[in-house]
Short mmCIF file of C-alpha atoms in Angstrom, two decimals:
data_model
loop_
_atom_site.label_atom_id
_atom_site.label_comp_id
_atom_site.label_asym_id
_atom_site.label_seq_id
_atom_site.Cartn_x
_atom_site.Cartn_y
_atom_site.Cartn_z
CA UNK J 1 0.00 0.00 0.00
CA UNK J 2 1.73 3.08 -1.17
CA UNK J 3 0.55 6.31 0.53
CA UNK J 4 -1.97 8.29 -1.68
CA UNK J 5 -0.15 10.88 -4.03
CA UNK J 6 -0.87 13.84 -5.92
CA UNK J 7 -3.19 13.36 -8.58
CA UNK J 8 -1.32 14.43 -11.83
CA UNK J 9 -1.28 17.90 -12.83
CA UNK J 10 -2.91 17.87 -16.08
CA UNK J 11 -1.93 20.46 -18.71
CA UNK J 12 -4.52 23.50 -18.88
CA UNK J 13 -5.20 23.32 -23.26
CA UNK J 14 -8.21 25.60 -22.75
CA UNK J 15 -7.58 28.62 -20.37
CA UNK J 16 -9.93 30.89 -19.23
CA UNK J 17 -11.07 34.21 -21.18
CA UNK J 18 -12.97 37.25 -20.20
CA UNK J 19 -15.73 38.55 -22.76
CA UNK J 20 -15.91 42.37 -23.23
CA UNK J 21 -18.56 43.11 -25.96
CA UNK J 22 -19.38 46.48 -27.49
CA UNK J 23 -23.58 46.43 -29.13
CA UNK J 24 -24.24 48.12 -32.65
CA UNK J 25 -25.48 51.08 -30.49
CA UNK J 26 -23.11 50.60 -27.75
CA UNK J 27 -20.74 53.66 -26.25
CA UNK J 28 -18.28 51.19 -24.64
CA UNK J 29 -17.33 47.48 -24.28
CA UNK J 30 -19.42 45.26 -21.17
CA UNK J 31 -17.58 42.33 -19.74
CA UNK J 32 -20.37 40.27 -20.35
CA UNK J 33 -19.01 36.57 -19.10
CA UNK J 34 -16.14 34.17 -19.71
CA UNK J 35 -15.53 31.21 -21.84
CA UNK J 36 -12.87 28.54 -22.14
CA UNK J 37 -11.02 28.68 -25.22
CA UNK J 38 -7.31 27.19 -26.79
CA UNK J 39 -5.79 29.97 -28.43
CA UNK J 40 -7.14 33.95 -28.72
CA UNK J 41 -8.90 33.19 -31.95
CA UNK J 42 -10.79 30.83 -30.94
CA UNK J 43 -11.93 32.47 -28.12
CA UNK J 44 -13.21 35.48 -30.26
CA UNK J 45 -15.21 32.88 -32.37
CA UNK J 46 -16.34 30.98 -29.71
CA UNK J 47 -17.63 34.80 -27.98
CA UNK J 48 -19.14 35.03 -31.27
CA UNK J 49 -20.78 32.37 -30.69
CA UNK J 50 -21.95 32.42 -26.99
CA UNK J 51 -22.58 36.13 -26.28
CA UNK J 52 -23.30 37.83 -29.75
CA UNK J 53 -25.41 35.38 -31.83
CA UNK J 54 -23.03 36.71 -34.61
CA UNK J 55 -25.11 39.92 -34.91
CA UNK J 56 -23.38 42.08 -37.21
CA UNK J 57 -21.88 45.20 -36.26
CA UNK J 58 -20.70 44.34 -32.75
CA UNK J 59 -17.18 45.04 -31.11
CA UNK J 60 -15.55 41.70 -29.34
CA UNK J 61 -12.45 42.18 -26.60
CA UNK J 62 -11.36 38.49 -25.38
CA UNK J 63 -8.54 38.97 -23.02
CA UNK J 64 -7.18 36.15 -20.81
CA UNK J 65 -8.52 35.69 -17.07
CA UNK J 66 -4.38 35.79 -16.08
CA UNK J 67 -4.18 39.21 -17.49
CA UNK J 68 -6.93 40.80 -15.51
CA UNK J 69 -5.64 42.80 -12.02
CA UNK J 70 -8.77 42.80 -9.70
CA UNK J 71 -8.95 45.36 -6.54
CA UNK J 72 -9.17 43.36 -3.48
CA UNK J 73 -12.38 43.13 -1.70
CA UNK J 74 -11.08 43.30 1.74
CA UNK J 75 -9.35 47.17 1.18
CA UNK J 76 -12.10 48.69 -0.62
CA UNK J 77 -12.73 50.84 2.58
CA UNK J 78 -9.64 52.70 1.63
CA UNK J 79 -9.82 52.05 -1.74
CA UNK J 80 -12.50 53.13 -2.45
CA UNK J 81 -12.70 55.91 0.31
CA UNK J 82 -14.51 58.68 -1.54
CA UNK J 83 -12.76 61.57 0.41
CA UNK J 84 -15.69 63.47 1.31
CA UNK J 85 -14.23 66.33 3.54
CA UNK J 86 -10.72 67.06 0.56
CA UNK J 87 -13.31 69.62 -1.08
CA UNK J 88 -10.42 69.93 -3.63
CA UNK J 89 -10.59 66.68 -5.25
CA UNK J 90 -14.25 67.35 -6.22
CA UNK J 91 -14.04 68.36 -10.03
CA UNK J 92 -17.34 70.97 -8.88
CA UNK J 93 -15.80 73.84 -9.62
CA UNK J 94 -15.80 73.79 -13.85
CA UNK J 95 -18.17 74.52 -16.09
CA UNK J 96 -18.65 71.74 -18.53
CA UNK J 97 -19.23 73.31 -22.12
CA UNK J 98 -21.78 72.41 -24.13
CA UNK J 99 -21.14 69.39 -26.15
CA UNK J 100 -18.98 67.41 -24.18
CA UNK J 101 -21.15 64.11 -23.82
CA UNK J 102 -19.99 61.02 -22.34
CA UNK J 103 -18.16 62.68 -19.50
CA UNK M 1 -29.00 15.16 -60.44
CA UNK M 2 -30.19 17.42 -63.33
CA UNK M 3 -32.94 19.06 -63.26
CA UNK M 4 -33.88 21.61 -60.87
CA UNK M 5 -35.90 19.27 -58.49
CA UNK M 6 -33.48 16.71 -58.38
CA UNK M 7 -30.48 19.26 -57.86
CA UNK M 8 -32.83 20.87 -54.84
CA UNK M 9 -33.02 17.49 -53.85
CA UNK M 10 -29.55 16.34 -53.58
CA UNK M 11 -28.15 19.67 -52.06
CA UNK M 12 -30.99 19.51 -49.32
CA UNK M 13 -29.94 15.78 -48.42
CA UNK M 14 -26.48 16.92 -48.21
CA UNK M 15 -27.50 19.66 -45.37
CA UNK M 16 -30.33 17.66 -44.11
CA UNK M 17 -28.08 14.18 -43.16
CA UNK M 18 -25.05 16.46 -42.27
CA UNK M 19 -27.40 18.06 -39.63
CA UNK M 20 -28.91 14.89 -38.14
CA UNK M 21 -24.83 13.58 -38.02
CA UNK M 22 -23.73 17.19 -36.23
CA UNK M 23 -26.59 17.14 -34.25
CA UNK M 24 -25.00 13.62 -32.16
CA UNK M 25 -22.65 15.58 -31.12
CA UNK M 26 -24.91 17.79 -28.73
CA UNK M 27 -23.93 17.35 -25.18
CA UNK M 28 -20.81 14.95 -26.07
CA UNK M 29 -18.21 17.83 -27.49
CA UNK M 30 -14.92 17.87 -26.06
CA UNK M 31 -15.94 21.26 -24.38
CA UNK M 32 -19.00 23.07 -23.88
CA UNK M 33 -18.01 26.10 -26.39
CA UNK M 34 -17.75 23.42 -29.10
CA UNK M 35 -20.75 21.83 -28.26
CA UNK M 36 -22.91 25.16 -28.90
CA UNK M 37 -21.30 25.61 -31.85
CA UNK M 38 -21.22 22.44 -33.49
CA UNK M 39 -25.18 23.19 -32.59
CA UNK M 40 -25.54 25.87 -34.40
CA UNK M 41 -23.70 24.55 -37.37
CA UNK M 42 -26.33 21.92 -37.28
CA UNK M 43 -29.28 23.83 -37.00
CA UNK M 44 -27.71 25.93 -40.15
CA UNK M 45 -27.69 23.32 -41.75
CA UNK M 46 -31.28 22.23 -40.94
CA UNK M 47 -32.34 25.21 -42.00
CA UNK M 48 -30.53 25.15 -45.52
CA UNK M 49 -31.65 21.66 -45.74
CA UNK M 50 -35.90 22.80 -45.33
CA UNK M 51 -35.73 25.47 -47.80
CA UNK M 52 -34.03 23.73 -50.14
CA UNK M 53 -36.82 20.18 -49.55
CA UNK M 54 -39.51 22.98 -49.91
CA UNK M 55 -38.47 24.04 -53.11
CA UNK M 56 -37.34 20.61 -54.40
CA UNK M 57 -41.28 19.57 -53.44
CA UNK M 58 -43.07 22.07 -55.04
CA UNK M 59 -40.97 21.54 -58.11
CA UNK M 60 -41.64 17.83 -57.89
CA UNK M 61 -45.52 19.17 -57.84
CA UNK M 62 -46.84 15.40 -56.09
CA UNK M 63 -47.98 16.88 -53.15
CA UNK M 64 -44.72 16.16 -50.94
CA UNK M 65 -43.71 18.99 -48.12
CA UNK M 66 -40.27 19.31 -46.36
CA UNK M 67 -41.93 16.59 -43.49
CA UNK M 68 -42.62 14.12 -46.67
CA UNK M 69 -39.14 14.51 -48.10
CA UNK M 70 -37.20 14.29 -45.22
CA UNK M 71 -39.15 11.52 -42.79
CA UNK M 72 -41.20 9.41 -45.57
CA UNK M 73 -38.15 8.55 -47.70
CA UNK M 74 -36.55 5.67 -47.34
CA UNK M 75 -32.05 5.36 -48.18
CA UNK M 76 -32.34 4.59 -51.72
CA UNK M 77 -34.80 7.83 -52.18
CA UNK M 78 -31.98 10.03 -50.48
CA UNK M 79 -29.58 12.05 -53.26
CA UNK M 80 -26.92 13.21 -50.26
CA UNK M 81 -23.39 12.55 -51.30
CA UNK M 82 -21.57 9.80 -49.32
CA UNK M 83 -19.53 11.82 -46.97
CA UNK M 84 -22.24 13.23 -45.06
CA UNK M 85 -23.47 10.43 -44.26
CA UNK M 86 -20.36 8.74 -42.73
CA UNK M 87 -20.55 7.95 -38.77
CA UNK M 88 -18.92 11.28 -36.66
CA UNK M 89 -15.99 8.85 -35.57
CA UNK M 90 -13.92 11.23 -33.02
CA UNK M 91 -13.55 15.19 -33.14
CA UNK M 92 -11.04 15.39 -35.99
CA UNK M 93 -12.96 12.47 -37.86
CA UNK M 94 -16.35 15.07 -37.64
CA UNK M 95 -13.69 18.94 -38.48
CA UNK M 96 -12.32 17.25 -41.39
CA UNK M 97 -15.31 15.83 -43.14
CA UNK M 98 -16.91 19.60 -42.07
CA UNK M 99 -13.72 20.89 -43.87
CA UNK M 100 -14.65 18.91 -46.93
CA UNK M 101 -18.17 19.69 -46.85
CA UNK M 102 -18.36 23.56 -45.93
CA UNK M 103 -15.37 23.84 -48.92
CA UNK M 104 -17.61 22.71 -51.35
CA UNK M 105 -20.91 24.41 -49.78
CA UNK M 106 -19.48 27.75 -50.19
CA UNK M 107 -18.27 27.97 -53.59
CA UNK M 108 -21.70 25.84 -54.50
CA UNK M 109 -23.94 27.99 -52.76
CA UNK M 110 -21.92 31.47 -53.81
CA UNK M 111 -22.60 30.26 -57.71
CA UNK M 112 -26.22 29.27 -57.05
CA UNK M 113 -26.94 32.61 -55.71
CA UNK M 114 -25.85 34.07 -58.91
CA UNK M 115 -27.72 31.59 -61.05
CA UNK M 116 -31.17 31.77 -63.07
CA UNK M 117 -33.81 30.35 -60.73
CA UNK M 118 -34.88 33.24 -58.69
CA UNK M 119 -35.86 30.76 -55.52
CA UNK M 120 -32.15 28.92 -55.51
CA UNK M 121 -30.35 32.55 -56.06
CA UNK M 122 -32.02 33.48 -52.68
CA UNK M 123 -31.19 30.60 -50.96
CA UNK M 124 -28.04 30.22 -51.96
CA UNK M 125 -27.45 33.70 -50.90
CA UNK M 126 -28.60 32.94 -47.31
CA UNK M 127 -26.76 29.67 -47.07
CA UNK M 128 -23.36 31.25 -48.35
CA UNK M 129 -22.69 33.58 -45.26
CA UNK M 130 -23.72 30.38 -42.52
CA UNK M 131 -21.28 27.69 -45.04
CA UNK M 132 -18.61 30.64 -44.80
CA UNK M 133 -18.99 30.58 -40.88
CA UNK M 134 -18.09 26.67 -41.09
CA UNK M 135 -15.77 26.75 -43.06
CA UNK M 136 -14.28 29.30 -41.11
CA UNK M 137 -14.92 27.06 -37.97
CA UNK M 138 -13.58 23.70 -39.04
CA UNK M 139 -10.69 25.13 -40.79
CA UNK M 140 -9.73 26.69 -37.27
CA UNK M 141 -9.92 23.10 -35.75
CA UNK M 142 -8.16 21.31 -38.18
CA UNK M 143 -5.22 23.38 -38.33
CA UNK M 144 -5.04 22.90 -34.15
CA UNK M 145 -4.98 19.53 -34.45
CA UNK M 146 -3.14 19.02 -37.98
CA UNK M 147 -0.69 21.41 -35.87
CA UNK M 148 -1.44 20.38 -32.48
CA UNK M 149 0.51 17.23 -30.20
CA UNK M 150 1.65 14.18 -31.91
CA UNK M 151 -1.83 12.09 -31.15
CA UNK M 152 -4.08 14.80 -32.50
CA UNK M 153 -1.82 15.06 -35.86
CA UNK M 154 -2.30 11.55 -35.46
CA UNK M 155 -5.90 11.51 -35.57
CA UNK M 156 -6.46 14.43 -37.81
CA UNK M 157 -3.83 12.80 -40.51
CA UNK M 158 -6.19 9.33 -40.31
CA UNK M 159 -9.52 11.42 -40.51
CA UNK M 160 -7.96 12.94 -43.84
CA UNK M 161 -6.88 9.22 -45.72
CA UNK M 162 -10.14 8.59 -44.27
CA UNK M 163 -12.54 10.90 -45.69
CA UNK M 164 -10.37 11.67 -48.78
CA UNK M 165 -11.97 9.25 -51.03
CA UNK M 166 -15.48 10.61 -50.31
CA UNK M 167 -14.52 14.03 -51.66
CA UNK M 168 -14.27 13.50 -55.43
CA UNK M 169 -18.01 12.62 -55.51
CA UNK M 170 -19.13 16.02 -55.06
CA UNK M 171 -17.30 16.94 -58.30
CA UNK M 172 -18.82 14.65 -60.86
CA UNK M 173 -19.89 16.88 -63.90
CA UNK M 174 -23.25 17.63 -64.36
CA UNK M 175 -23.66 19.94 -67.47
CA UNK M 176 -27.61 20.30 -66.91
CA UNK M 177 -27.42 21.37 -63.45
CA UNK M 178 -28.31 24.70 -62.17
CA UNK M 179 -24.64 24.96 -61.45
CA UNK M 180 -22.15 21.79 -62.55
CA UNK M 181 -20.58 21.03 -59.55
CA UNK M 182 -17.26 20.18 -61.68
CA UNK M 183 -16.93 24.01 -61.72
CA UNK M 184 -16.27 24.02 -58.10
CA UNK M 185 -12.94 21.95 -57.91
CA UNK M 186 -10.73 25.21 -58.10
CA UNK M 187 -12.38 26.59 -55.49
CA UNK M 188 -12.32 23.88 -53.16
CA UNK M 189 -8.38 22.88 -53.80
CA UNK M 190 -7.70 26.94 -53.35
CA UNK M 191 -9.01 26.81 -49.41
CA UNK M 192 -8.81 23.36 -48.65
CA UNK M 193 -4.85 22.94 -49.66
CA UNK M 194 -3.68 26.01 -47.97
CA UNK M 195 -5.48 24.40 -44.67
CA UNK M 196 -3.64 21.25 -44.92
CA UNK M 197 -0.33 22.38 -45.80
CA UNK M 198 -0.74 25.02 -42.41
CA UNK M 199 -2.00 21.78 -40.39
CA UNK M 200 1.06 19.90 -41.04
CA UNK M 201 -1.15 17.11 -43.03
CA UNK M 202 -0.72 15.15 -46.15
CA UNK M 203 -3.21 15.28 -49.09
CA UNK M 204 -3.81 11.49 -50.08
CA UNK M 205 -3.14 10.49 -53.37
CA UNK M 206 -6.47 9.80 -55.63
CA UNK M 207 -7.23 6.39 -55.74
CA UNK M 208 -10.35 4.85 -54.46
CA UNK M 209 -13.24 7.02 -55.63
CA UNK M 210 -16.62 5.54 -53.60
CA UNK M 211 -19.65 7.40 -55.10
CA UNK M 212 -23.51 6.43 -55.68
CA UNK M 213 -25.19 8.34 -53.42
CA UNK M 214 -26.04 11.05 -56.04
CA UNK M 215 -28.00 7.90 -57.36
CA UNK M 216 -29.32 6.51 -54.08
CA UNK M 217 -27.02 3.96 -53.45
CA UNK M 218 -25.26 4.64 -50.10
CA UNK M 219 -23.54 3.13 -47.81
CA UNK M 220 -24.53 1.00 -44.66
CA UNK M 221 -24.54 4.19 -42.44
CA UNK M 222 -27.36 6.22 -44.49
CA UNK M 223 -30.39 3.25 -42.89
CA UNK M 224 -29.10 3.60 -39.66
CA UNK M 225 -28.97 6.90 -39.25
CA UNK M 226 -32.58 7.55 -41.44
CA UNK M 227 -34.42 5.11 -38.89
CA UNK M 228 -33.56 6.94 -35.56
CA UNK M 229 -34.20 10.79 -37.75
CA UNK M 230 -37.79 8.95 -39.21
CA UNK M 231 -38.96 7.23 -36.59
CA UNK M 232 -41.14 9.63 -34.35
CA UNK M 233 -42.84 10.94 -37.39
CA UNK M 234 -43.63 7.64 -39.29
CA UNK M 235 -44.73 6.32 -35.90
CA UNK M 236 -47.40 9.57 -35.35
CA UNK M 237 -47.51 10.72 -38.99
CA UNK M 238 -48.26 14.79 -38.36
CA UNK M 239 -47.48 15.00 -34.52
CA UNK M 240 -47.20 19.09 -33.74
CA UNK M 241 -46.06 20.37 -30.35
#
């Protein structure tokens, strides 16, 4: 009777991807989900596929899970500390001229 | 094939049996990406297949719907061309023979939509951009594995001396078709070669050349595979839900 070991480590062939899609009428790309794909192509196709019924006209961003940096959960009281009482951070004091949308 | 009807005919047993075959694959891909698009493909092709049986039966002018032609026919009443018809075998076995197939749809279906008959240009013109999408799709796969670890080149080499011989069937001359499909071969070598030579894999020389199933003689597959498609709809002729 051996002792038990360590399964093997199978190679990953099909890493992880994150889906950012831009609609037809869109302003900006939505991480809409993830998929599992071999290679950066066929992750596009297979977002294609899954998340934009191959509408025409849309705007696909695959990027791989690895590459993403995520803010940690447990600091987001001072990461996300708005700063209430530095008056001088607010952006309150400009006029925005007409026909700047989007901002 | 000749005529219109029987041309209809024999392209819409092409999509319809390539559908049924794609369609085993649902819930048994290799990953679950794959499996909802080797759906799709299928129901593409399903829907290629019923316009093209509508058509063929109102050109045939005895009465028979798409329901008629595709679940009262028996194998030797099917026009599909051999390779369709072949079992899925393993992943590579099922991208190849959707290499072959989608490299002769898409030249086939870009000439009908050009030709004479009004109702076959417009099909052909919807059919073209879904065949271009598998095309695009199997050629994908079959360079990864062509191109991939020694037992998928493995695999995808045996799925090409495989499926090779099938091929030259969809070629035979037909002067009195809507489009000959003899006309095609320069369009097929021009994508299919390039895929090949990237995937590391060896074109088989020509030598056996099974055909027939222009004529309704198939192989043993076809009877198998029509009596699990036919059998809910010969067994309750009509059933809706």
């Amino acid at each position: 009777m051996s002792a038990p070991s360590e399964p093997p480590r199978v190679p990953v062939t099909s890493p992880l991807w994150e889906v950012f899609v831009r609609a037809r009428r869109g302003l900006s790309h939505t991480h809409v989900g993830s998929l599992h794909a071999p290679d950066a192509e066929l992750a596009l196709h297979n977002a294609r596929d899954l998340y934009t019924r191959r509408q025409e006209g849309v705007s696909i961003w695959v990027v791989p899970a690895g590459a993403i940096i995520a803010s940690s959960p447990d600091e987001k009281d001072s990461f996300f500390d708005p700063a209430a009482d530095k008056v001088y951070r607010h952006p309150t004091f400009y006029e925005v001229p007409d026909g700047v949308d989007h901002l | 094939m000749n005529g219109p009807f029987e041309f209809a005919l024999a392209l819409g047993d092409d999509a319809l049996v390539a559908a049924q075959r794609l369609g085993e694959w649902a819930t048994r891909a290799p990953e679950m990406e794959e499996d909802i698009a080797l759906a799709n493909i299928a129901l593409d092709q399903l829907g290629a297949a019923r316009l093209l049986l509508s058509y063929a039966g109102e050109l045939e002018g005895a009465g028979r719907d798409e329901d008629a032609l595709a679940f009262l026919r028996d194998d030797r009443e099917f026009r599909n061309c051999l390779l369709v018809e072949l079992p899925n075998g393993d992943f590579a076995m099922s991208m190849v023979k959707l290499l072959l197939l989608s490299a002769y749809q898409v030249p086939l279906y870009t000439a009908l939509a050009g030709c004479a008959d009004e109702r076959l240009a417009a099909i052909g013109a919807k059919a073209r951009k879904e065949s271009a999408y598998h095309l695009d799709h199997s050629a994908l796969w079959v360079k990864r594995l062509g191109d991939g670890t020694d037992e998928s080149h493995r695999r995808a080499q045996a799925a090409v001396d495989q499926l090779w011989p099938y091929h030259h069937e969809l070629f035979t001359a037909d002067p009195a078709a809507p489009v000959d499909p003899a006309t095609l071969r320069a369009d097929f070598d021009a994508v299919v070669s390039p895929v090949l030579a990237e995937a590391t894999l060896t074109r088989p020389a020509t030598g056996w050349t099974p055909g027939g199933g222009r004529d309704g003689v198939h192989t043993e597959h076809l009877s198998f595979l029509l009596a699990e498609m036919q059998v809910l709809h010969r067994a309750h002729p009509g059933a809706q839900w």
